[in-house]
């Protein structure tokens, strides 16, 4: 059972991306870069006090997700991606049991509860010197850090003052959780700089940035051998499936607790293992 679309929506969904049953993703395994298993070491290095502070930031949803013991169920996401329609206007559509379901910015905001306002067009000028912090990891001027570079700070950050440990924690939340990047890919520079400014952190539309990164990744999916990799918040697609296809949520969902944000609700995130 899926949620029914209105007649206008049903007439207006995009054409198929692949012929029915002939997706180039069929028979492949789904990978993603959201390695939540990295966070216990990060949490220990920055300290539990800073970790709890991170939960109160705009990126805190990722820290809460880590502590919720999220379980990834790639087959659910793979099922949807093999039934894609063409991406149009930054919207992902899939056909399930003959019915179209849509994943757009509004659905993303509903699931994640993140700010999805327009991305700022004005240049952001950070007053404090973030450059010295980046130099500690040998990050090139004018670029954001890689997760591989940040990992070098796991030991030495234990002796840092709280502010620096907080910056370090926020950058890892960005790399792993918001953008879902490969460890050797750089955090977008304009996003990374905002970690060092509390007001810029609070007002930046992280939800829109994360949504667009995810949709672009799906649009550019190319299987390599027996696998393909989704960058960005791949776990949101799992929550979307559980919310939009009722029978999947009922059959495989395991309610842990109710939460005001759908992604932290057990129905959306924790499947029964098979």
PDB file of C-alpha atoms in Angstrom:
ATOM      1  CA  UNK A   1       0.000   0.000   0.000  1.00  0.00           C
ATOM      2  CA  UNK A   2       1.300   3.471  -0.895  1.00  0.00           C
ATOM      3  CA  UNK A   3      -0.083   6.902  -0.330  1.00  0.00           C
ATOM      4  CA  UNK A   4      -2.347   7.890  -3.215  1.00  0.00           C
ATOM      5  CA  UNK A   5      -1.473  10.921  -5.314  1.00  0.00           C
ATOM      6  CA  UNK A   6      -4.068  13.403  -6.491  1.00  0.00           C
ATOM      7  CA  UNK A   7      -5.271  13.138 -10.096  1.00  0.00           C
ATOM      8  CA  UNK A   8      -3.283  16.241 -11.040  1.00  0.00           C
ATOM      9  CA  UNK A   9      -0.110  14.787  -9.528  1.00  0.00           C
ATOM     10  CA  UNK A  10      -0.651  11.413 -11.170  1.00  0.00           C
ATOM     11  CA  UNK A  11      -0.905  13.044 -14.593  1.00  0.00           C
ATOM     12  CA  UNK A  12       2.182  15.141 -14.001  1.00  0.00           C
ATOM     13  CA  UNK A  13       4.851  12.689 -12.877  1.00  0.00           C
ATOM     14  CA  UNK A  14       7.966  12.215 -15.052  1.00  0.00           C
ATOM     15  CA  UNK A  15       8.593   9.355 -17.509  1.00  0.00           C
ATOM     16  CA  UNK A  16      10.517   6.252 -16.489  1.00  0.00           C
ATOM     17  CA  UNK A  17      14.261   6.509 -16.164  1.00  0.00           C
ATOM     18  CA  UNK A  18      14.634   2.842 -17.145  1.00  0.00           C
ATOM     19  CA  UNK A  19      12.322   0.383 -18.913  1.00  0.00           C
ATOM     20  CA  UNK A  20      10.329  -1.556 -16.356  1.00  0.00           C
ATOM     21  CA  UNK A  21      12.491  -4.258 -14.787  1.00  0.00           C
ATOM     22  CA  UNK A  22      15.594  -3.127 -16.694  1.00  0.00           C
ATOM     23  CA  UNK A  23      17.314  -0.647 -14.364  1.00  0.00           C
ATOM     24  CA  UNK A  24      21.089  -0.581 -14.664  1.00  0.00           C
ATOM     25  CA  UNK A  25      21.129  -0.828 -10.862  1.00  0.00           C
ATOM     26  CA  UNK A  26      19.441  -4.232 -10.817  1.00  0.00           C
ATOM     27  CA  UNK A  27      21.572  -6.931  -9.245  1.00  0.00           C
ATOM     28  CA  UNK A  28      23.944  -4.371  -7.699  1.00  0.00           C
ATOM     29  CA  UNK A  29      24.648  -3.687  -4.025  1.00  0.00           C
ATOM     30  CA  UNK A  30      23.937  -0.259  -2.534  1.00  0.00           C
ATOM     31  CA  UNK A  31      26.749   1.578  -0.738  1.00  0.00           C
ATOM     32  CA  UNK A  32      26.817   4.914   1.066  1.00  0.00           C
ATOM     33  CA  UNK A  33      29.411   7.051   2.848  1.00  0.00           C
ATOM     34  CA  UNK A  34      27.539   7.697   6.082  1.00  0.00           C
ATOM     35  CA  UNK A  35      29.839   5.713   8.336  1.00  0.00           C
ATOM     36  CA  UNK A  36      28.128   6.258  11.677  1.00  0.00           C
ATOM     37  CA  UNK A  37      30.571   3.717  13.120  1.00  0.00           C
ATOM     38  CA  UNK A  38      33.217   6.474  12.983  1.00  0.00           C
ATOM     39  CA  UNK A  39      31.401   8.527  15.592  1.00  0.00           C
ATOM     40  CA  UNK A  40      32.100   6.570  18.801  1.00  0.00           C
ATOM     41  CA  UNK A  41      35.814   7.388  18.394  1.00  0.00           C
ATOM     42  CA  UNK A  42      34.961  11.006  17.544  1.00  0.00           C
ATOM     43  CA  UNK A  43      32.616  11.262  20.543  1.00  0.00           C
ATOM     44  CA  UNK A  44      35.329   9.928  22.845  1.00  0.00           C
ATOM     45  CA  UNK A  45      37.956  12.309  21.455  1.00  0.00           C
ATOM     46  CA  UNK A  46      35.911  15.510  21.719  1.00  0.00           C
ATOM     47  CA  UNK A  47      34.373  14.507  25.058  1.00  0.00           C
ATOM     48  CA  UNK A  48      30.813  13.682  26.028  1.00  0.00           C
ATOM     49  CA  UNK A  49      30.213  17.267  27.168  1.00  0.00           C
ATOM     50  CA  UNK A  50      30.956  18.623  23.679  1.00  0.00           C
ATOM     51  CA  UNK A  51      29.002  15.785  22.068  1.00  0.00           C
ATOM     52  CA  UNK A  52      25.915  16.798  24.046  1.00  0.00           C
ATOM     53  CA  UNK A  53      26.463  20.421  22.996  1.00  0.00           C
ATOM     54  CA  UNK A  54      26.575  19.364  19.351  1.00  0.00           C
ATOM     55  CA  UNK A  55      23.089  17.884  19.701  1.00  0.00           C
ATOM     56  CA  UNK A  56      21.741  21.388  20.331  1.00  0.00           C
ATOM     57  CA  UNK A  57      23.218  22.810  17.120  1.00  0.00           C
ATOM     58  CA  UNK A  58      21.538  22.805  13.684  1.00  0.00           C
ATOM     59  CA  UNK A  59      23.671  19.751  12.851  1.00  0.00           C
ATOM     60  CA  UNK A  60      22.689  17.986  16.061  1.00  0.00           C
ATOM     61  CA  UNK A  61      20.226  15.733  14.292  1.00  0.00           C
ATOM     62  CA  UNK A  62      23.150  13.634  13.068  1.00  0.00           C
ATOM     63  CA  UNK A  63      24.522  13.213  16.604  1.00  0.00           C
ATOM     64  CA  UNK A  64      21.057  12.199  17.794  1.00  0.00           C
ATOM     65  CA  UNK A  65      20.803   9.720  14.939  1.00  0.00           C
ATOM     66  CA  UNK A  66      24.100   8.147  16.014  1.00  0.00           C
ATOM     67  CA  UNK A  67      22.825   7.719  19.559  1.00  0.00           C
ATOM     68  CA  UNK A  68      19.547   6.251  18.296  1.00  0.00           C
ATOM     69  CA  UNK A  69      21.420   3.146  17.024  1.00  0.00           C
ATOM     70  CA  UNK A  70      20.225   3.624  13.474  1.00  0.00           C
ATOM     71  CA  UNK A  71      20.277   0.492  11.311  1.00  0.00           C
ATOM     72  CA  UNK A  72      20.800   0.795   7.561  1.00  0.00           C
ATOM     73  CA  UNK A  73      18.666  -1.444   5.353  1.00  0.00           C
ATOM     74  CA  UNK A  74      20.026  -1.007   1.842  1.00  0.00           C
ATOM     75  CA  UNK A  75      17.558  -3.347   0.148  1.00  0.00           C
ATOM     76  CA  UNK A  76      14.730  -0.903   0.864  1.00  0.00           C
ATOM     77  CA  UNK A  77      16.551   2.002  -0.778  1.00  0.00           C
ATOM     78  CA  UNK A  78      17.711  -0.211  -3.651  1.00  0.00           C
ATOM     79  CA  UNK A  79      14.097  -1.244  -4.310  1.00  0.00           C
ATOM     80  CA  UNK A  80      13.131   2.407  -4.791  1.00  0.00           C
ATOM     81  CA  UNK A  81      16.139   3.406  -6.876  1.00  0.00           C
ATOM     82  CA  UNK A  82      15.523   0.560  -9.311  1.00  0.00           C
ATOM     83  CA  UNK A  83      12.062   2.023  -9.901  1.00  0.00           C
ATOM     84  CA  UNK A  84      13.091   5.614 -10.501  1.00  0.00           C
ATOM     85  CA  UNK A  85      11.447   8.023 -12.859  1.00  0.00           C
ATOM     86  CA  UNK A  86      13.472  10.815 -14.382  1.00  0.00           C
ATOM     87  CA  UNK A  87      14.541  13.459 -11.871  1.00  0.00           C
ATOM     88  CA  UNK A  88      12.771  16.711 -12.636  1.00  0.00           C
ATOM     89  CA  UNK A  89      13.034  20.036 -10.834  1.00  0.00           C
ATOM     90  CA  UNK A  90      15.231  18.421  -8.159  1.00  0.00           C
ATOM     91  CA  UNK A  91      12.484  15.915  -7.331  1.00  0.00           C
ATOM     92  CA  UNK A  92      12.939  12.154  -7.135  1.00  0.00           C
ATOM     93  CA  UNK A  93       9.971  10.025  -8.238  1.00  0.00           C
ATOM     94  CA  UNK A  94       9.536   6.270  -8.105  1.00  0.00           C
ATOM     95  CA  UNK A  95       6.818   3.883  -9.253  1.00  0.00           C
ATOM     96  CA  UNK A  96       5.704   1.396  -6.600  1.00  0.00           C
ATOM     97  CA  UNK A  97       2.879  -1.038  -7.326  1.00  0.00           C
ATOM     98  CA  UNK A  98       1.837   1.131 -10.256  1.00  0.00           C
ATOM     99  CA  UNK A  99       1.605   4.279  -8.122  1.00  0.00           C
ATOM    100  CA  UNK A 100       4.038   7.221  -8.201  1.00  0.00           C
ATOM    101  CA  UNK A 101       5.615   8.476  -4.978  1.00  0.00           C
ATOM    102  CA  UNK A 102       7.531  11.735  -4.831  1.00  0.00           C
ATOM    103  CA  UNK A 103      10.553  12.868  -2.810  1.00  0.00           C
ATOM    104  CA  UNK A 104      11.044  16.615  -2.934  1.00  0.00           C
ATOM    105  CA  UNK A 105      12.228  19.429  -0.699  1.00  0.00           C
ATOM    106  CA  UNK A 106       9.015  19.506   1.339  1.00  0.00           C
ATOM    107  CA  UNK A 107       9.186  15.767   2.023  1.00  0.00           C
ATOM    108  CA  UNK A 108      12.844  16.104   3.002  1.00  0.00           C
ATOM    109  CA  UNK A 109      11.999  18.900   5.453  1.00  0.00           C
ATOM    110  CA  UNK A 110       9.150  16.805   6.895  1.00  0.00           C
ATOM    111  CA  UNK A 111      11.462  13.839   7.497  1.00  0.00           C
ATOM    112  CA  UNK A 112      14.538  15.717   8.731  1.00  0.00           C
ATOM    113  CA  UNK A 113      13.198  18.905  10.300  1.00  0.00           C
ATOM    114  CA  UNK A 114      16.137  20.893   8.891  1.00  0.00           C
ATOM    115  CA  UNK A 115      16.119  24.444   7.543  1.00  0.00           C
ATOM    116  CA  UNK A 116      15.377  24.364   3.801  1.00  0.00           C
ATOM    117  CA  UNK A 117      15.317  28.092   3.057  1.00  0.00           C
ATOM    118  CA  UNK A 118      17.040  29.406  -0.051  1.00  0.00           C
ATOM    119  CA  UNK A 119      20.818  29.115  -0.082  1.00  0.00           C
ATOM    120  CA  UNK A 120      22.447  32.522   0.479  1.00  0.00           C
ATOM    121  CA  UNK A 121      23.879  34.267  -2.551  1.00  0.00           C
ATOM    122  CA  UNK A 122      25.989  36.840  -0.717  1.00  0.00           C
ATOM    123  CA  UNK A 123      29.597  35.982   0.077  1.00  0.00           C
ATOM    124  CA  UNK A 124      30.136  34.900   3.661  1.00  0.00           C
ATOM    125  CA  UNK A 125      32.953  36.663   5.484  1.00  0.00           C
ATOM    126  CA  UNK A 126      34.143  34.920   8.609  1.00  0.00           C
ATOM    127  CA  UNK A 127      35.720  37.394  11.045  1.00  0.00           C
ATOM    128  CA  UNK A 128      37.611  34.893  13.197  1.00  0.00           C
ATOM    129  CA  UNK A 129      40.673  33.162  11.794  1.00  0.00           C
ATOM    130  CA  UNK A 130      39.550  29.658  10.785  1.00  0.00           C
ATOM    131  CA  UNK A 131      42.653  29.363   8.624  1.00  0.00           C
ATOM    132  CA  UNK A 132      44.906  28.524  11.558  1.00  0.00           C
ATOM    133  CA  UNK A 133      42.629  25.622  12.454  1.00  0.00           C
ATOM    134  CA  UNK A 134      42.664  24.327   8.875  1.00  0.00           C
ATOM    135  CA  UNK A 135      46.447  24.625   8.712  1.00  0.00           C
ATOM    136  CA  UNK A 136      46.729  22.129  11.572  1.00  0.00           C
ATOM    137  CA  UNK A 137      45.294  19.551   9.157  1.00  0.00           C
ATOM    138  CA  UNK A 138      47.200  20.852   6.141  1.00  0.00           C
ATOM    139  CA  UNK A 139      43.980  21.859   4.382  1.00  0.00           C
ATOM    140  CA  UNK A 140      44.698  23.931   1.236  1.00  0.00           C
ATOM    141  CA  UNK A 141      43.756  27.617   1.335  1.00  0.00           C
ATOM    142  CA  UNK A 142      40.235  28.239   0.096  1.00  0.00           C
ATOM    143  CA  UNK A 143      39.051  24.626   0.475  1.00  0.00           C
ATOM    144  CA  UNK A 144      37.162  22.636   3.058  1.00  0.00           C
ATOM    145  CA  UNK A 145      38.791  19.712   4.848  1.00  0.00           C
ATOM    146  CA  UNK A 146      38.534  16.036   3.987  1.00  0.00           C
ATOM    147  CA  UNK A 147      37.430  13.532   6.600  1.00  0.00           C
ATOM    148  CA  UNK A 148      40.782  11.774   6.128  1.00  0.00           C
ATOM    149  CA  UNK A 149      42.516  15.007   7.132  1.00  0.00           C
ATOM    150  CA  UNK A 150      40.245  15.523  10.123  1.00  0.00           C
ATOM    151  CA  UNK A 151      40.916  12.003  11.375  1.00  0.00           C
ATOM    152  CA  UNK A 152      44.475  13.100  12.108  1.00  0.00           C
ATOM    153  CA  UNK A 153      43.036  15.187  14.930  1.00  0.00           C
ATOM    154  CA  UNK A 154      41.336  12.319  16.749  1.00  0.00           C
ATOM    155  CA  UNK A 155      44.173  11.973  19.244  1.00  0.00           C
ATOM    156  CA  UNK A 156      45.471  15.512  19.572  1.00  0.00           C
ATOM    157  CA  UNK A 157      42.029  17.100  19.914  1.00  0.00           C
ATOM    158  CA  UNK A 158      41.638  15.575  23.396  1.00  0.00           C
ATOM    159  CA  UNK A 159      43.934  18.341  24.704  1.00  0.00           C
ATOM    160  CA  UNK A 160      42.202  21.146  22.838  1.00  0.00           C
ATOM    161  CA  UNK A 161      40.017  23.795  24.491  1.00  0.00           C
ATOM    162  CA  UNK A 162      36.226  23.257  24.210  1.00  0.00           C
ATOM    163  CA  UNK A 163      35.779  25.660  21.282  1.00  0.00           C
ATOM    164  CA  UNK A 164      38.250  23.798  19.067  1.00  0.00           C
ATOM    165  CA  UNK A 165      36.796  20.414  19.983  1.00  0.00           C
ATOM    166  CA  UNK A 166      33.377  21.753  19.050  1.00  0.00           C
ATOM    167  CA  UNK A 167      34.634  22.931  15.650  1.00  0.00           C
ATOM    168  CA  UNK A 168      36.208  19.549  15.050  1.00  0.00           C
ATOM    169  CA  UNK A 169      32.986  17.728  15.969  1.00  0.00           C
ATOM    170  CA  UNK A 170      30.849  19.945  13.749  1.00  0.00           C
ATOM    171  CA  UNK A 171      33.109  19.414  10.746  1.00  0.00           C
ATOM    172  CA  UNK A 172      32.847  15.634  11.138  1.00  0.00           C
ATOM    173  CA  UNK A 173      29.051  15.909  11.351  1.00  0.00           C
ATOM    174  CA  UNK A 174      29.136  17.872   8.103  1.00  0.00           C
ATOM    175  CA  UNK A 175      31.379  15.445   6.264  1.00  0.00           C
ATOM    176  CA  UNK A 176      29.786  12.183   7.379  1.00  0.00           C
ATOM    177  CA  UNK A 177      26.197  13.143   8.099  1.00  0.00           C
ATOM    178  CA  UNK A 178      25.057  16.173   6.109  1.00  0.00           C
ATOM    179  CA  UNK A 179      26.986  15.617   2.875  1.00  0.00           C
ATOM    180  CA  UNK A 180      27.725  11.890   3.199  1.00  0.00           C
ATOM    181  CA  UNK A 181      31.084  12.341   1.513  1.00  0.00           C
ATOM    182  CA  UNK A 182      33.787   9.845   0.665  1.00  0.00           C
ATOM    183  CA  UNK A 183      36.625  10.314   3.211  1.00  0.00           C
ATOM    184  CA  UNK A 184      38.824  11.774   0.452  1.00  0.00           C
ATOM    185  CA  UNK A 185      36.233  14.316  -0.703  1.00  0.00           C
ATOM    186  CA  UNK A 186      36.271  17.872   0.635  1.00  0.00           C
ATOM    187  CA  UNK A 187      33.480  19.555   2.571  1.00  0.00           C
ATOM    188  CA  UNK A 188      32.175  22.514   0.515  1.00  0.00           C
ATOM    189  CA  UNK A 189      34.267  25.495   1.572  1.00  0.00           C
ATOM    190  CA  UNK A 190      31.355  27.879   2.165  1.00  0.00           C
ATOM    191  CA  UNK A 191      29.700  25.329   4.440  1.00  0.00           C
ATOM    192  CA  UNK A 192      32.867  24.463   6.354  1.00  0.00           C
ATOM    193  CA  UNK A 193      33.589  28.114   7.194  1.00  0.00           C
ATOM    194  CA  UNK A 194      30.191  28.554   8.820  1.00  0.00           C
ATOM    195  CA  UNK A 195      31.110  26.062  11.529  1.00  0.00           C
ATOM    196  CA  UNK A 196      33.280  28.804  13.060  1.00  0.00           C
ATOM    197  CA  UNK A 197      30.463  31.362  13.353  1.00  0.00           C
ATOM    198  CA  UNK A 198      27.529  30.585  15.669  1.00  0.00           C
ATOM    199  CA  UNK A 199      25.092  32.924  13.942  1.00  0.00           C
ATOM    200  CA  UNK A 200      26.000  31.632  10.482  1.00  0.00           C
ATOM    201  CA  UNK A 201      25.567  28.088  11.765  1.00  0.00           C
ATOM    202  CA  UNK A 202      22.088  28.818  13.095  1.00  0.00           C
ATOM    203  CA  UNK A 203      20.783  30.529   9.975  1.00  0.00           C
ATOM    204  CA  UNK A 204      22.336  28.469   7.174  1.00  0.00           C
ATOM    205  CA  UNK A 205      19.826  26.234   5.311  1.00  0.00           C
ATOM    206  CA  UNK A 206      21.603  22.930   5.969  1.00  0.00           C
ATOM    207  CA  UNK A 207      18.509  21.047   4.904  1.00  0.00           C
ATOM    208  CA  UNK A 208      18.472  22.506   1.409  1.00  0.00           C
ATOM    209  CA  UNK A 209      22.223  21.965   1.014  1.00  0.00           C
ATOM    210  CA  UNK A 210      21.879  18.326   2.105  1.00  0.00           C
ATOM    211  CA  UNK A 211      18.799  17.720  -0.055  1.00  0.00           C
ATOM    212  CA  UNK A 212      20.421  19.093  -3.198  1.00  0.00           C
ATOM    213  CA  UNK A 213      23.606  17.097  -2.599  1.00  0.00           C
ATOM    214  CA  UNK A 214      21.564  13.902  -2.238  1.00  0.00           C
ATOM    215  CA  UNK A 215      19.437  14.457  -5.347  1.00  0.00           C
ATOM    216  CA  UNK A 216      22.470  15.338  -7.476  1.00  0.00           C
ATOM    217  CA  UNK A 217      24.188  12.167  -6.274  1.00  0.00           C
ATOM    218  CA  UNK A 218      21.187  10.038  -7.257  1.00  0.00           C
ATOM    219  CA  UNK A 219      20.944  11.753 -10.622  1.00  0.00           C
ATOM    220  CA  UNK A 220      24.584  10.896 -11.335  1.00  0.00           C
ATOM    221  CA  UNK A 221      24.486   7.296 -10.073  1.00  0.00           C
ATOM    222  CA  UNK A 222      26.698   5.016 -12.126  1.00  0.00           C
ATOM    223  CA  UNK A 223      27.224   1.415 -11.014  1.00  0.00           C
ATOM    224  CA  UNK A 224      30.831   0.226 -10.917  1.00  0.00           C
ATOM    225  CA  UNK A 225      31.114  -3.521 -11.049  1.00  0.00           C
ATOM    226  CA  UNK A 226      28.717  -5.039  -8.557  1.00  0.00           C
ATOM    227  CA  UNK A 227      28.057  -1.892  -6.519  1.00  0.00           C
ATOM    228  CA  UNK A 228      26.941   1.716  -6.681  1.00  0.00           C
ATOM    229  CA  UNK A 229      27.337   4.460  -4.067  1.00  0.00           C
ATOM    230  CA  UNK A 230      24.849   7.099  -2.961  1.00  0.00           C
ATOM    231  CA  UNK A 231      26.467  10.232  -1.543  1.00  0.00           C
ATOM    232  CA  UNK A 232      24.541  12.476   0.812  1.00  0.00           C
ATOM    233  CA  UNK A 233      21.881  11.547   3.358  1.00  0.00           C
ATOM    234  CA  UNK A 234      21.053   8.132   1.961  1.00  0.00           C
ATOM    235  CA  UNK A 235      19.260   7.177   5.188  1.00  0.00           C
ATOM    236  CA  UNK A 236      16.556   9.762   4.382  1.00  0.00           C
ATOM    237  CA  UNK A 237      15.488   7.584   1.453  1.00  0.00           C
ATOM    238  CA  UNK A 238      14.948   4.729   3.881  1.00  0.00           C
ATOM    239  CA  UNK A 239      12.762   6.940   6.074  1.00  0.00           C
ATOM    240  CA  UNK A 240      10.889   8.081   2.952  1.00  0.00           C
ATOM    241  CA  UNK A 241      10.162   4.478   2.002  1.00  0.00           C
ATOM    242  CA  UNK A 242       8.874   3.601   5.462  1.00  0.00           C
ATOM    243  CA  UNK A 243       6.678   6.685   5.532  1.00  0.00           C
ATOM    244  CA  UNK A 244       5.360   6.509   1.956  1.00  0.00           C
ATOM    245  CA  UNK A 245       4.898   2.759   1.505  1.00  0.00           C
ATOM    246  CA  UNK A 246       2.852   1.769   4.512  1.00  0.00           C
ATOM    247  CA  UNK A 247       3.274  -1.973   4.151  1.00  0.00           C
ATOM    248  CA  UNK A 248       7.083  -1.651   4.330  1.00  0.00           C
ATOM    249  CA  UNK A 249       6.890   0.390   7.517  1.00  0.00           C
ATOM    250  CA  UNK A 250       4.412  -2.024   9.069  1.00  0.00           C
ATOM    251  CA  UNK A 251       6.304  -5.158   8.068  1.00  0.00           C
ATOM    252  CA  UNK A 252       9.908  -4.120   8.662  1.00  0.00           C
ATOM    253  CA  UNK A 253       9.632  -1.151  11.030  1.00  0.00           C
ATOM    254  CA  UNK A 254      10.407  -1.565  14.708  1.00  0.00           C
ATOM    255  CA  UNK A 255       8.926   1.286  16.749  1.00  0.00           C
ATOM    256  CA  UNK A 256      11.454   2.422  19.321  1.00  0.00           C
ATOM    257  CA  UNK A 257      10.004   5.728  20.455  1.00  0.00           C
ATOM    258  CA  UNK A 258       7.973   8.594  19.115  1.00  0.00           C
ATOM    259  CA  UNK A 259       9.870  11.734  18.194  1.00  0.00           C
ATOM    260  CA  UNK A 260       8.924  15.113  16.809  1.00  0.00           C
ATOM    261  CA  UNK A 261      11.296  14.518  13.874  1.00  0.00           C
ATOM    262  CA  UNK A 262      10.293  11.617  11.669  1.00  0.00           C
ATOM    263  CA  UNK A 263      13.848  10.488  10.974  1.00  0.00           C
ATOM    264  CA  UNK A 264      14.411   9.863  14.687  1.00  0.00           C
ATOM    265  CA  UNK A 265      11.226   7.842  15.013  1.00  0.00           C
ATOM    266  CA  UNK A 266      11.872   4.110  15.170  1.00  0.00           C
ATOM    267  CA  UNK A 267       9.239   3.487  12.477  1.00  0.00           C
ATOM    268  CA  UNK A 268      11.360   5.363   9.988  1.00  0.00           C
ATOM    269  CA  UNK A 269      14.811   4.217  10.908  1.00  0.00           C
ATOM    270  CA  UNK A 270      15.090   0.847  12.575  1.00  0.00           C
ATOM    271  CA  UNK A 271      14.110  -2.192  10.506  1.00  0.00           C
ATOM    272  CA  UNK A 272      13.700  -5.682  11.794  1.00  0.00           C
ATOM    273  CA  UNK A 273      16.760  -7.675  10.765  1.00  0.00           C
ATOM    274  CA  UNK A 274      16.248 -10.723   8.546  1.00  0.00           C
TER     275      UNK A 274
END
